[in-house]
Short mmCIF file of C-alpha atoms in Angstrom, two decimals:
data_model
loop_
_atom_site.label_atom_id
_atom_site.label_comp_id
_atom_site.label_asym_id
_atom_site.label_seq_id
_atom_site.Cartn_x
_atom_site.Cartn_y
_atom_site.Cartn_z
CA MET A 19 0.00 0.00 0.00
CA ASN A 20 1.19 3.49 -0.70
CA PHE A 21 1.26 6.34 1.81
CA ALA A 22 -1.93 8.03 0.56
CA THR A 23 -3.93 4.80 0.88
CA VAL A 24 -2.72 4.24 4.45
CA ILE A 25 -3.64 7.82 5.39
CA LEU A 26 -7.07 7.41 3.79
CA VAL A 27 -7.73 4.14 5.65
CA VAL A 28 -6.68 5.69 8.97
CA LEU A 29 -8.95 8.69 8.36
CA VAL A 30 -11.92 6.45 7.51
CA VAL A 31 -11.38 4.33 10.65
CA CYS A 32 -11.07 7.43 12.87
CA ALA A 33 -14.17 9.04 11.33
CA SER A 34 -16.14 5.79 11.78
CA LEU A 35 -15.14 5.57 15.44
CA ALA A 36 -16.04 9.21 16.04
CA ILE A 37 -19.46 8.74 14.40
CA ALA A 38 -20.07 5.59 16.47
CA VAL A 39 -19.27 7.41 19.72
CA VAL A 40 -21.60 10.30 18.83
CA VAL A 41 -24.44 7.93 17.87
CA LEU A 42 -24.05 5.95 21.10
CA PHE A 43 -23.99 9.14 23.15
CA PHE A 44 -27.21 10.46 21.63
CA LEU A 45 -28.91 7.07 21.84
CA GLY A 46 -28.09 7.15 25.56
CA LEU A 47 -29.61 10.64 25.87
CA ARG A 48 -32.70 9.45 24.02
CA ARG A 49 -33.03 6.51 26.39
CA LEU A 50 -32.76 8.87 29.39
CA TRP A 51 -35.37 11.15 27.80
CA ARG A 52 -37.82 8.26 27.40
CA ARG A 53 -37.33 7.24 31.04
CA THR A 54 -38.38 10.66 32.31
CA ARG A 55 -41.97 11.69 32.75
CA PRO A 56 -43.29 14.86 31.05
CA ASP A 57 -43.68 16.54 34.47
CA GLN A 58 -39.93 16.15 35.20
CA VAL A 59 -39.06 19.49 33.59
CA ARG A 60 -35.68 19.94 35.29
CA ARG A 61 -34.44 16.50 34.31
CA ARG A 62 -35.58 16.93 30.69
CA GLY A 63 -34.03 20.42 30.61
CA LEU A 64 -30.75 18.93 31.84
CA ILE A 65 -30.87 16.26 29.11
CA ILE A 66 -31.44 18.94 26.45
CA ALA A 67 -28.61 21.07 27.88
CA ILE A 68 -26.21 18.10 27.82
CA GLY A 69 -27.18 17.36 24.20
CA LEU A 70 -26.67 20.98 23.14
CA LEU A 71 -23.36 21.15 25.00
CA ALA A 72 -22.21 17.99 23.21
CA ILE A 73 -23.17 19.50 19.85
CA LEU A 74 -21.53 22.89 20.48
CA SER A 75 -18.39 21.79 22.34
CA PRO A 76 -16.33 20.77 19.26
CA TYR A 77 -17.05 24.14 17.62
CA VAL A 78 -16.19 26.10 20.77
CA ALA A 79 -13.04 24.03 21.34
CA SER A 80 -11.89 24.60 17.76
CA LYS A 81 -12.42 28.37 18.06
CA ILE A 82 -10.50 28.50 21.36
CA THR A 83 -7.64 26.48 19.85
CA GLU A 84 -7.63 28.67 16.74
CA ARG A 85 -7.47 31.85 18.85
CA ARG A 86 -4.58 30.46 20.91
CA TYR A 87 -2.74 29.56 17.71
CA VAL A 88 -3.21 33.06 16.29
CA LEU A 89 -2.13 34.75 19.54
CA ALA A 90 0.89 32.44 19.94
CA ARG A 91 2.54 34.20 16.98
CA VAL A 92 2.89 37.43 18.93
CA PRO A 93 6.35 37.52 20.51
CA GLU A 94 7.00 38.02 24.19
CA PRO A 95 6.61 40.51 25.93
CA LEU A 96 3.99 42.04 23.60
CA GLU A 97 0.35 41.63 24.63
CA VAL A 98 -2.62 41.67 22.27
CA ALA A 99 -5.83 43.51 23.07
CA GLU A 100 -7.65 42.03 20.06
CA VAL A 101 -7.19 40.56 16.62
CA GLU A 102 -8.33 43.45 14.44
CA TYR A 103 -8.21 41.75 11.03
CA ARG A 104 -7.42 38.22 9.95
CA LEU A 105 -7.47 36.50 6.59
CA GLU A 106 -5.68 33.19 6.17
CA GLU A 107 -6.11 30.51 3.57
CA LEU A 108 -4.76 27.00 3.28
CA PHE A 109 -3.99 25.57 -0.14
CA GLY A 110 -4.00 21.80 0.20
CA VAL A 111 -5.40 19.17 2.54
CA GLY A 112 -4.14 20.77 5.74
CA PHE A 113 -1.75 18.17 7.06
CA MET A 114 0.15 16.85 4.08
CA PRO A 115 3.64 17.75 2.87
CA GLY A 116 3.52 20.39 0.17
CA ASP A 117 0.49 22.22 1.54
CA ASN A 118 0.79 25.99 1.39
CA GLU A 119 -0.59 28.73 3.60
CA THR A 120 -0.94 32.45 3.07
CA GLY A 121 -2.17 34.84 5.71
CA PHE A 122 -2.34 38.39 6.94
CA VAL A 123 -3.17 39.23 10.54
CA VAL A 124 -3.43 42.67 12.17
CA TYR A 125 -3.10 42.68 15.96
CA ARG A 126 -4.13 45.60 18.18
CA LEU A 127 -1.68 45.75 21.08
CA THR A 128 -2.64 46.81 24.57
CA GLN A 129 -1.77 50.44 25.32
CA GLU A 130 1.01 49.42 27.74
CA SER A 131 2.50 47.02 25.22
CA ALA A 132 2.38 49.60 22.40
CA ASP A 133 4.05 52.21 24.64
CA TRP A 134 6.76 49.72 25.58
CA ALA A 135 7.39 48.89 21.89
CA ARG A 136 7.67 52.59 21.00
CA LYS A 137 10.20 53.15 23.79
CA GLN A 138 12.42 50.37 22.37
CA GLY A 139 12.81 52.28 19.11
CA SER A 140 15.22 50.68 16.65
CA ARG A 141 16.24 48.03 19.24
CA LEU A 142 12.74 46.48 19.19
CA GLY A 143 13.73 43.69 16.79
CA ASP A 144 16.60 42.71 19.07
CA VAL A 145 14.51 42.44 22.25
CA LEU A 146 11.59 40.48 20.80
CA SER A 147 11.61 36.71 21.03
CA GLY A 148 12.10 34.70 17.87
CA GLU A 149 14.91 33.78 15.53
CA LYS A 150 17.62 36.32 14.82
CA GLY A 151 16.64 38.29 11.75
CA THR A 152 12.94 37.50 12.06
CA TRP A 153 12.03 41.10 12.88
CA ARG A 154 12.97 43.99 10.63
CA ALA A 155 12.70 47.70 11.17
CA THR A 156 10.56 49.72 8.81
CA PRO A 157 10.95 51.01 6.24
CA VAL A 158 11.94 47.60 4.84
CA ASP A 159 15.05 47.78 2.69
CA ASP A 160 14.52 46.33 -0.77
CA ARG A 161 18.12 45.27 -1.35
CA ARG A 162 19.15 42.06 -3.11
CA ASP A 163 19.96 40.39 0.25
CA GLU A 164 16.39 41.01 1.46
CA TRP A 165 13.35 39.23 0.06
CA HIS A 166 12.33 39.81 -3.50
CA PRO A 167 9.75 38.09 -5.74
CA TYR A 168 12.53 36.52 -7.84
CA ASP A 169 14.74 35.28 -4.99
CA ASP A 170 13.78 31.61 -5.35
CA GLU A 171 14.00 31.52 -9.13
CA PRO A 172 17.68 31.20 -10.22
CA GLU A 173 16.80 31.44 -13.91
CA MET A 174 15.10 34.81 -13.25
CA MET A 175 18.11 36.06 -11.29
CA ALA A 176 20.28 35.63 -14.39
CA MET A 177 17.88 37.76 -16.40
CA GLU A 178 17.77 41.50 -16.13
CA LEU A 179 15.42 42.31 -13.28
CA PRO A 180 12.81 45.03 -13.57
CA ALA A 181 13.56 48.39 -12.00
CA ARG A 182 13.45 48.31 -8.21
CA HIS A 183 10.50 49.77 -6.39
CA PRO A 184 9.54 49.86 -2.74
CA PRO A 185 8.38 46.45 -1.51
CA ASN A 186 4.68 45.91 -0.97
CA LEU A 187 2.47 43.43 0.82
CA GLU A 188 0.87 41.99 -2.32
CA GLU A 189 4.26 40.95 -3.75
CA PHE A 190 5.31 39.38 -0.46
CA LEU A 191 2.09 37.37 -0.03
CA ASP A 192 2.01 36.37 -3.70
CA LYS A 193 5.68 35.38 -3.68
CA TYR A 194 4.87 31.70 -4.19
CA GLY A 195 1.66 32.16 -6.19
CA PHE A 196 -0.84 31.72 -3.37
CA SER A 197 -2.45 35.14 -3.06
CA ILE A 198 -5.45 36.11 -0.96
CA PRO A 199 -7.86 39.05 -1.39
CA ILE A 200 -7.03 41.40 1.49
CA GLN A 201 -9.19 44.51 1.98
CA LYS A 202 -7.82 47.49 0.06
CA GLY A 203 -7.54 49.73 3.13
CA ARG A 204 -5.61 47.03 5.00
CA THR A 205 -3.06 46.58 2.22
CA ASP A 206 -2.57 50.35 2.01
CA GLU A 207 -1.88 50.52 5.77
CA ALA A 208 0.57 47.61 5.58
CA ASN A 209 2.36 49.09 2.57
CA LYS A 210 2.75 52.42 4.40
CA ALA A 211 4.30 50.57 7.36
CA ILE A 212 6.63 48.55 5.12
CA GLN A 213 7.73 51.60 3.14
#
């Protein structure tokens, strides 16, 4: 068997087990419901609440996990007040090699965190957690040793490159051909920050 077939079989078995557990759970609730009399309003209300909680809990858990994942990208010691704008897309299955992601997230920092970042000035990139070179000061320098749309294409590097212009968000996100439609006002704000 090849790798894709094994993955498919595992997914089918896991989905079948999950469906069986859900069916058994709701059959148990139905049995409890039938054992209660119509005048047992509290008990029937509790059964309905348990059923609704079981239906909603995967959705709520996925949203909590998703929020933690999005907030985990913010380096220490910065604190986020809210996620102001978020657009992310996955191109692929979601867990396979070769899948691609593109995203753009705007975080609103707490006032204390924003003040702290301003006080750091040009040293901010050095004091934030993360790999060395992960954070760059703005305006972003568009030199050959920085990112450029043709960096990963050796045959294009040998050709004469078009005239340089200030970098922009659209080129960065579309670098590998997986672009997403970000709101016009958001791209303008990001491009002003980059430039």
